[in-house]
Every structure is written in C-alpha cells, then in structure tokens.
CSV table of N, CA and C in Angstrom, one decimal:
chain,number,residue,atom,x,y,z
A,1,MET,N,77.3,128.6,103.8
A,1,MET,CA,78.6,129.1,103.0
A,1,MET,C,78.7,130.3,102.9
A,2,GLN,N,79.3,130.9,103.4
A,2,GLN,CA,79.6,132.6,102.9
A,2,GLN,C,81.0,132.9,102.6
A,3,LEU,N,81.1,132.8,101.4
A,3,LEU,CA,82.3,132.8,100.5
A,3,LEU,C,82.8,134.4,100.7
A,4,LYS,N,84.3,134.8,100.3
A,4,LYS,CA,84.4,136.1,100.2
A,4,LYS,C,84.3,136.5,98.7
A,5,GLN,N,83.7,137.4,98.1
A,5,GLN,CA,83.6,137.8,97.0
A,5,GLN,C,82.9,136.8,96.2
A,6,PRO,N,81.4,136.2,96.6
A,6,PRO,CA,81.4,135.1,95.7
A,6,PRO,C,80.8,135.3,94.3
A,7,ASN,N,80.5,136.4,93.9
A,7,ASN,CA,80.5,136.6,92.7
A,7,ASN,C,81.5,136.2,91.4
A,8,LYS,N,82.7,135.6,91.9
A,8,LYS,CA,84.2,135.5,91.1
A,8,LYS,C,84.2,134.1,91.0
A,9,THR,N,84.8,134.0,90.0
A,9,THR,CA,84.6,132.4,89.5
A,9,THR,C,85.7,131.5,90.7
A,10,ARG,N,85.5,130.5,90.7
A,10,ARG,CA,86.3,129.6,91.1
A,10,ARG,C,86.5,128.3,90.5
A,11,ILE,N,87.5,127.8,90.8
A,11,ILE,CA,88.1,126.8,89.9
A,11,ILE,C,88.9,125.5,91.1
A,12,ASN,N,88.7,124.4,91.0
A,12,ASN,CA,89.7,123.6,91.8
A,12,ASN,C,90.8,123.7,91.4
A,13,PHE,N,91.6,123.4,92.2
A,13,PHE,CA,93.1,123.0,91.7
A,13,PHE,C,93.8,122.3,90.6
A,14,GLN,N,92.9,121.3,90.8
A,14,GLN,CA,93.1,120.0,90.0
A,14,GLN,C,93.0,120.4,88.4
A,15,ASP,N,92.0,121.3,88.4
A,15,ASP,CA,91.6,121.8,86.8
A,15,ASP,C,92.8,123.0,86.4
A,16,ILE,N,93.5,123.5,86.7
A,16,ILE,CA,94.4,124.4,86.3
A,16,ILE,C,95.5,123.3,85.8
A,17,GLN,N,96.5,124.5,85.0
A,17,GLN,CA,98.0,124.1,83.9
A,17,GLN,C,98.3,125.5,84.7
A,18,TRP,N,99.6,125.0,84.6
A,18,TRP,CA,101.0,126.2,85.0
A,18,TRP,C,101.1,126.9,83.4
A,19,GLY,N,101.6,128.0,83.6
A,19,GLY,CA,102.3,128.8,82.4
A,19,GLY,C,103.5,129.6,82.6
A,20,GLU,N,103.6,130.1,81.7
A,20,GLU,CA,105.2,130.9,82.0
A,20,GLU,C,105.3,131.7,83.5
A,21,LEU,N,106.6,131.8,83.6
A,21,LEU,CA,106.4,132.9,85.2
A,21,LEU,C,106.1,134.4,84.9
A,22,ASP,N,105.7,134.5,85.9
A,22,ASP,CA,105.3,136.1,86.1
A,22,ASP,C,106.4,137.1,86.5
A,23,TYR,N,106.3,138.1,86.8
A,23,TYR,CA,106.9,139.5,87.8
A,23,TYR,C,107.7,138.8,88.6
A,24,ASP,N,107.4,138.0,89.6
A,24,ASP,CA,108.3,137.6,90.9
A,24,ASP,C,108.6,136.0,91.1
A,25,GLY,N,108.6,135.8,89.7
A,25,GLY,CA,109.1,134.2,89.3
A,25,GLY,C,108.0,133.1,89.7
A,26,SER,N,106.9,133.4,90.0
A,26,SER,CA,106.1,132.2,90.3
A,26,SER,C,105.1,132.1,88.6
A,27,SER,N,104.6,130.6,88.4
A,27,SER,CA,104.2,130.3,87.5
A,27,SER,C,102.7,130.8,86.9
A,28,LYS,N,102.4,131.1,86.4
A,28,LYS,CA,101.3,132.1,86.0
A,28,LYS,C,100.2,130.7,85.9
A,29,VAL,N,98.9,130.6,86.7
A,29,VAL,CA,97.9,130.1,86.3
A,29,VAL,C,96.9,130.1,85.2
A,30,LEU,N,96.8,129.1,84.5
A,30,LEU,CA,96.1,128.8,82.8
A,30,LEU,C,94.6,128.1,83.4
A,31,PHE,N,93.8,128.4,82.7
A,31,PHE,CA,92.6,127.6,83.2
A,31,PHE,C,92.2,127.3,81.6
A,32,ASN,N,92.0,125.9,81.2
A,32,ASN,CA,91.7,126.1,79.5
A,32,ASN,C,92.5,126.8,78.7
A,33,ASN,N,93.6,126.8,78.9
A,33,ASN,CA,94.9,127.3,78.5
A,33,ASN,C,94.5,128.9,77.8
A,34,LYS,N,94.4,129.2,79.0
A,34,LYS,CA,94.1,130.9,79.1
A,34,LYS,C,94.6,131.4,80.5
A,35,LEU,N,94.9,132.5,80.4
A,35,LEU,CA,95.3,133.2,82.1
A,35,LEU,C,93.7,133.2,82.6
A,36,PHE,N,94.3,132.7,84.1
A,36,PHE,CA,92.9,132.8,84.9
A,36,PHE,C,92.7,133.9,85.8
A,37,SER,N,91.6,134.5,86.0
A,37,SER,CA,91.4,135.4,87.2
A,37,SER,C,90.2,135.0,87.3
A,38,GLY,N,90.5,134.9,89.3
A,38,GLY,CA,89.3,134.2,89.7
A,38,GLY,C,89.8,133.6,90.8
A,39,TYR,N,89.4,133.2,91.7
A,39,TYR,CA,89.8,132.3,92.9
A,39,TYR,C,90.3,130.4,92.8
A,40,VAL,N,91.6,129.9,92.8
A,40,VAL,CA,91.7,128.7,92.8
A,40,VAL,C,91.6,128.2,94.3
A,41,VAL,N,90.6,127.2,93.8
A,41,VAL,CA,89.8,126.3,95.3
A,41,VAL,C,91.3,125.2,95.5
A,42,TYR,N,92.0,125.6,97.2
A,42,TYR,CA,93.1,124.6,97.0
A,42,TYR,C,92.5,123.3,98.1
A,43,ASP,N,92.1,123.0,98.5
A,43,ASP,CA,91.4,122.3,99.5
A,43,ASP,C,89.7,122.7,99.9
A,44,ARG,N,89.1,121.4,100.3
A,44,ARG,CA,88.1,121.1,100.4
A,44,ARG,C,87.7,120.4,101.9
A,45,TYR,N,86.6,120.3,102.6
A,45,TYR,CA,86.6,119.0,104.0
A,45,TYR,C,85.5,118.3,103.2
A,46,ASP,N,85.5,117.8,103.8
A,46,ASP,CA,85.2,116.5,103.6
A,46,ASP,C,83.1,116.8,103.0
A,47,ASN,N,83.0,117.7,103.2
A,47,ASN,CA,81.6,118.2,103.2
A,47,ASN,C,81.4,119.1,102.2
A,48,ASN,N,82.7,119.4,101.5
A,48,ASN,CA,82.5,120.1,100.0
A,48,ASN,C,83.0,121.7,100.1
A,49,ASN,N,82.9,121.6,101.4
A,49,ASN,CA,82.8,123.2,101.9
A,49,ASN,C,84.5,123.4,101.5
A,50,ILE,N,84.7,124.7,100.9
A,50,ILE,CA,86.1,125.4,101.1
A,50,ILE,C,87.0,125.6,102.3
A,51,MET,N,88.1,125.1,102.1
A,51,MET,CA,88.7,125.1,103.3
A,51,MET,C,90.0,126.4,103.4
A,52,ASN,N,90.8,126.7,101.7
A,52,ASN,CA,91.4,127.4,101.5
A,52,ASN,C,91.6,127.7,100.0
A,53,GLU,N,91.7,129.1,99.5
A,53,GLU,CA,91.3,129.8,98.4
A,53,GLU,C,92.7,131.0,98.1
A,54,ILE,N,93.1,130.5,96.7
A,54,ILE,CA,93.7,132.0,96.5
A,54,ILE,C,93.4,132.9,94.9
A,55,GLU,N,93.1,134.4,95.1
A,55,GLU,CA,93.1,134.8,94.1
A,55,GLU,C,94.2,134.8,93.2
A,56,TYR,N,93.4,134.7,91.9
A,56,TYR,CA,94.2,135.3,91.0
A,56,TYR,C,94.0,136.1,89.5
A,57,LYS,N,94.6,137.1,89.3
A,57,LYS,CA,94.2,138.0,88.3
A,57,LYS,C,95.2,138.1,87.1
A,58,ASN,N,94.6,137.9,86.1
A,58,ASN,CA,95.1,137.6,84.9
A,58,ASN,C,96.4,136.6,84.8
A,59,GLY,N,96.3,135.3,85.8
A,59,GLY,CA,97.4,134.5,85.7
A,59,GLY,C,97.8,134.6,87.2
A,60,SER,N,98.1,135.7,87.7
A,60,SER,CA,99.6,136.0,88.4
A,60,SER,C,98.5,136.3,89.8
A,61,HIS,N,99.5,135.6,91.0
A,61,HIS,CA,98.8,135.6,92.2
A,61,HIS,C,98.6,137.0,92.9
A,62,LEU,N,97.6,137.6,92.8
A,62,LEU,CA,97.5,139.0,93.3
A,62,LEU,C,96.0,138.9,93.6
A,63,GLY,N,95.9,139.6,94.9
A,63,GLY,CA,94.5,139.7,95.6
A,63,GLY,C,94.3,139.0,96.8
A,64,TRP,N,93.3,138.1,97.0
A,64,TRP,CA,92.7,137.6,98.6
A,64,TRP,C,93.4,136.0,98.6
A,65,GLU,N,94.1,135.8,100.0
A,65,GLU,CA,93.9,134.4,100.3
A,65,GLU,C,93.5,134.2,101.7
A,66,ASN,N,92.0,133.2,101.4
A,66,ASN,CA,91.3,132.8,102.1
A,66,ASN,C,91.2,131.5,103.1
A,67,GLU,N,90.7,131.3,104.4
A,67,GLU,CA,90.5,130.2,105.0
A,67,GLU,C,89.1,130.3,105.6
A,68,TYR,N,88.5,129.0,105.4
A,68,TYR,CA,87.2,128.8,105.9
A,68,TYR,C,87.4,127.9,107.1
A,69,ASN,N,86.3,127.8,108.2
A,69,ASN,CA,85.9,126.6,108.9
A,69,ASN,C,85.3,125.7,108.0
A,70,ILE,N,85.3,124.5,108.7
A,70,ILE,CA,84.1,123.5,108.2
A,70,ILE,C,82.7,124.1,108.1
A,71,GLN,N,82.3,124.8,108.8
A,71,GLN,CA,80.9,125.0,108.7
A,71,GLN,C,80.9,126.4,107.1
A,72,GLY,N,82.2,127.0,106.6
A,72,GLY,CA,82.1,127.6,105.5
A,72,GLY,C,82.0,129.0,106.3
A,73,GLN,N,82.5,129.3,107.2
A,73,GLN,CA,82.6,130.3,107.6
A,73,GLN,C,83.9,131.2,107.5
A,74,LEU,N,84.2,132.7,106.7
A,74,LEU,CA,85.7,132.8,106.9
A,74,LEU,C,86.9,133.0,108.3
A,75,THR,N,87.8,132.6,108.0
A,75,THR,CA,87.9,132.6,109.5
A,75,THR,C,90.1,133.7,109.3
A,76,TYR,N,90.3,133.4,108.4
A,76,TYR,CA,91.8,134.2,107.7
A,76,TYR,C,91.3,135.1,106.2
A,77,SER,N,91.4,135.6,106.2
A,77,SER,CA,91.9,136.9,104.9
A,77,SER,C,92.9,137.6,104.6
A,78,CYS,N,93.9,137.2,103.8
A,78,CYS,CA,95.1,138.0,103.3
A,78,CYS,C,95.4,138.8,102.2
A,79,LEU,N,95.2,140.2,101.9
A,79,LEU,CA,95.7,140.6,100.7
A,79,LEU,C,97.0,140.5,100.3
A,80,THR,N,97.2,140.0,99.1
A,80,THR,CA,98.7,140.1,98.6
A,80,THR,C,99.0,140.4,97.1
A,81,VAL,N,100.1,140.8,97.0
A,81,VAL,CA,100.8,140.7,95.6
A,81,VAL,C,101.5,139.7,95.5
A,82,GLY,N,101.8,138.6,94.7
A,82,GLY,CA,102.6,137.8,94.7
A,82,GLY,C,102.7,136.8,96.3
A,83,GLU,N,103.8,136.8,96.5
A,83,GLU,CA,103.8,136.4,98.2
A,83,GLU,C,104.3,137.6,99.5
A,84,THR,N,103.5,138.5,98.2
A,84,THR,CA,103.8,140.0,99.6
A,84,THR,C,102.7,140.2,100.5
A,85,PRO,N,102.3,139.6,101.8
A,85,PRO,CA,101.3,140.1,102.1
A,85,PRO,C,101.1,141.9,102.6
A,86,LEU,N,99.9,142.1,102.1
A,86,LEU,CA,100.0,143.7,102.5
A,86,LEU,C,98.8,144.1,103.8
A,87,GLU,N,97.5,142.8,103.9
A,87,GLU,CA,97.0,143.3,105.1
A,87,GLU,C,96.4,142.2,105.8
A,88,VAL,N,95.8,141.9,106.9
A,88,VAL,CA,95.6,140.7,107.1
A,88,VAL,C,94.5,140.6,108.0
A,89,TYR,N,93.3,139.8,108.0
A,89,TYR,CA,92.1,139.7,109.0
A,89,TYR,C,92.1,138.7,109.2
A,90,LYS,N,91.9,138.6,110.7
A,90,LYS,CA,91.0,137.2,111.9
A,90,LYS,C,90.0,137.1,111.8
A,91,TYR,N,88.9,136.1,112.2
A,91,TYR,CA,88.0,136.1,112.6
A,91,TYR,C,87.9,134.8,113.2
A,92,ASP,N,86.6,135.1,114.1
A,92,ASP,CA,86.2,133.5,115.2
A,92,ASP,C,85.4,132.9,114.4
A,93,ASP,N,85.3,131.8,114.6
A,93,ASP,CA,84.2,130.6,114.3
A,93,ASP,C,82.8,131.4,113.7
A,94,ASN,N,82.5,132.5,114.2
A,94,ASN,CA,81.4,133.1,114.1
A,94,ASN,C,81.3,134.2,113.2
A,95,GLY,N,82.7,134.2,112.7
A,95,GLY,CA,82.5,135.6,111.4
A,95,GLY,C,82.9,137.0,112.2
A,96,VAL,N,83.1,137.0,113.4
A,96,VAL,CA,83.8,138.1,114.5
A,96,VAL,C,85.2,138.5,114.1
A,97,LEU,N,85.1,139.9,113.5
A,97,LEU,CA,86.7,140.2,113.2
A,97,LEU,C,87.2,140.1,114.5
A,98,THR,N,88.2,139.6,114.8
A,98,THR,CA,89.2,139.2,115.9
A,98,THR,C,90.2,140.5,116.1
A,99,ASN,N,90.9,140.4,114.6
A,99,ASN,CA,92.2,141.1,114.4
A,99,ASN,C,92.7,141.6,113.1
A,100,HIS,N,93.2,142.9,112.9
A,100,HIS,CA,93.2,143.4,111.6
A,100,HIS,C,94.5,144.3,111.2
A,101,TRP,N,95.6,144.0,110.7
A,101,TRP,CA,96.7,145.1,110.7
A,101,TRP,C,97.4,144.8,109.1
A,102,LYS,N,97.9,146.1,108.8
A,102,LYS,CA,98.4,146.1,107.5
A,102,LYS,C,100.1,145.7,108.0
A,103,THR,N,100.8,145.4,106.8
A,103,THR,CA,101.8,144.9,107.0
A,103,THR,C,102.8,145.6,106.3
A,104,VAL,N,102.4,146.2,105.9
A,104,VAL,CA,103.3,147.5,104.6
A,104,VAL,C,102.6,148.7,105.3
A,105,GLY,N,103.2,149.7,104.6
A,105,GLY,CA,103.0,151.4,105.2
A,105,GLY,C,101.5,151.7,103.6
A,106,ASP,N,101.1,152.7,104.3
A,106,ASP,CA,100.3,153.2,104.2
A,106,ASP,C,100.0,153.7,102.4
A,107,ALA,N,101.1,154.3,102.0
A,107,ALA,CA,101.8,154.4,100.5
A,107,ALA,C,101.8,153.4,99.8
A,108,TYR,N,103.0,152.4,100.3
A,108,TYR,CA,102.8,151.0,99.4
A,108,TYR,C,101.6,150.5,99.0
A,109,TYR,N,100.9,150.1,100.0
A,109,TYR,CA,99.6,149.5,99.9
A,109,TYR,C,99.1,150.1,98.9
A,110,GLN,N,98.4,151.5,99.1
A,110,GLN,CA,97.5,152.4,97.9
A,110,GLN,C,98.5,152.0,96.6
A,111,GLU,N,99.6,152.6,96.2
A,111,GLU,CA,100.4,152.4,94.8
A,111,GLU,C,99.9,150.3,94.3
A,112,MET,N,100.1,149.4,95.4
A,112,MET,CA,99.8,148.1,94.9
A,112,MET,C,98.6,148.3,95.0
A,113,ALA,N,97.6,148.5,95.7
A,113,ALA,CA,95.9,148.4,95.3
A,113,ALA,C,95.7,149.1,93.7
A,114,ARG,N,96.4,150.3,93.5
A,114,ARG,CA,95.7,151.0,92.6
A,114,ARG,C,96.8,150.3,91.0
A,115,LYS,N,97.5,149.7,91.7
A,115,LYS,CA,98.4,149.0,90.3
A,115,LYS,C,98.0,148.3,90.1
A,116,TYR,N,97.6,147.1,90.4
A,116,TYR,CA,97.2,145.6,90.0
A,116,TYR,C,95.7,146.0,90.8
A,117,ASN,N,94.6,146.9,90.4
A,117,ASN,CA,93.3,147.2,90.6
A,117,ASN,C,92.7,146.1,91.7
A,118,LEU,N,93.4,145.9,93.2
A,118,LEU,CA,92.9,144.9,94.4
A,118,LEU,C,91.8,145.6,94.4
A,119,ASP,N,90.4,144.9,94.9
A,119,ASP,CA,89.5,145.1,95.6
A,119,ASP,C,89.0,143.8,96.8
C-alpha cells in the first residue's frame, strides 16, 4: 500500500470525537479530547487496506481527501478547504495519473494554500 503522505498520523473514524463548529459550520475532529491533525480513515477493505481518508488540520477539514483501490493504490485525491475542492487528481488502478484539474482560479488557490499551510 502506497499512502499519500505516509508520514502523517492516521486514526480510524471510530476513534474520533466531535468538537465545536469551525469556520464553515462543520464540527471539529478531536482525538483524545485534543484537536486532531492528520488523516481520519473512514473505510477499509476486508484486507484492511484503506478505502478512503480525509485530512484534518487542528480539527478542521483542510487538506486531502484520498481514495484507494483494494490493492492500496491511490486512485483519487482532492485538495479541499472545508467542503470546497481546490484541485483534483485521478489515477488508474496502476497509479498512473489520468486526469488533473483545479476547480478554482490560481490566485484563490494560492491564497488558500498559504492561509491554511496546505501541502
């Protein structure tokens, strides 16, 4: 399995708690009663490989939403700020990039990347 950003912490959805609302009206994600930064794994395949995960920073939905195939290969990745997608990558089952686009203008993209330290 080749995870996107393998150095970042990953926890399972069952292990999170919900906190107060953030800037876009979504509940913040807590882990051990602290704002969580890293990936929340929402689903796994029967072989325990990750199916999909969402990145959070300081409890807020900021960063990458990733989907993997059953073999653990990244097939979809979307950079988001809250519910707003900024950039989308699609890959085939072998990990070859098949499509890429930005959903916002470059000035807004750069502003969000700087403001929220997106990587």
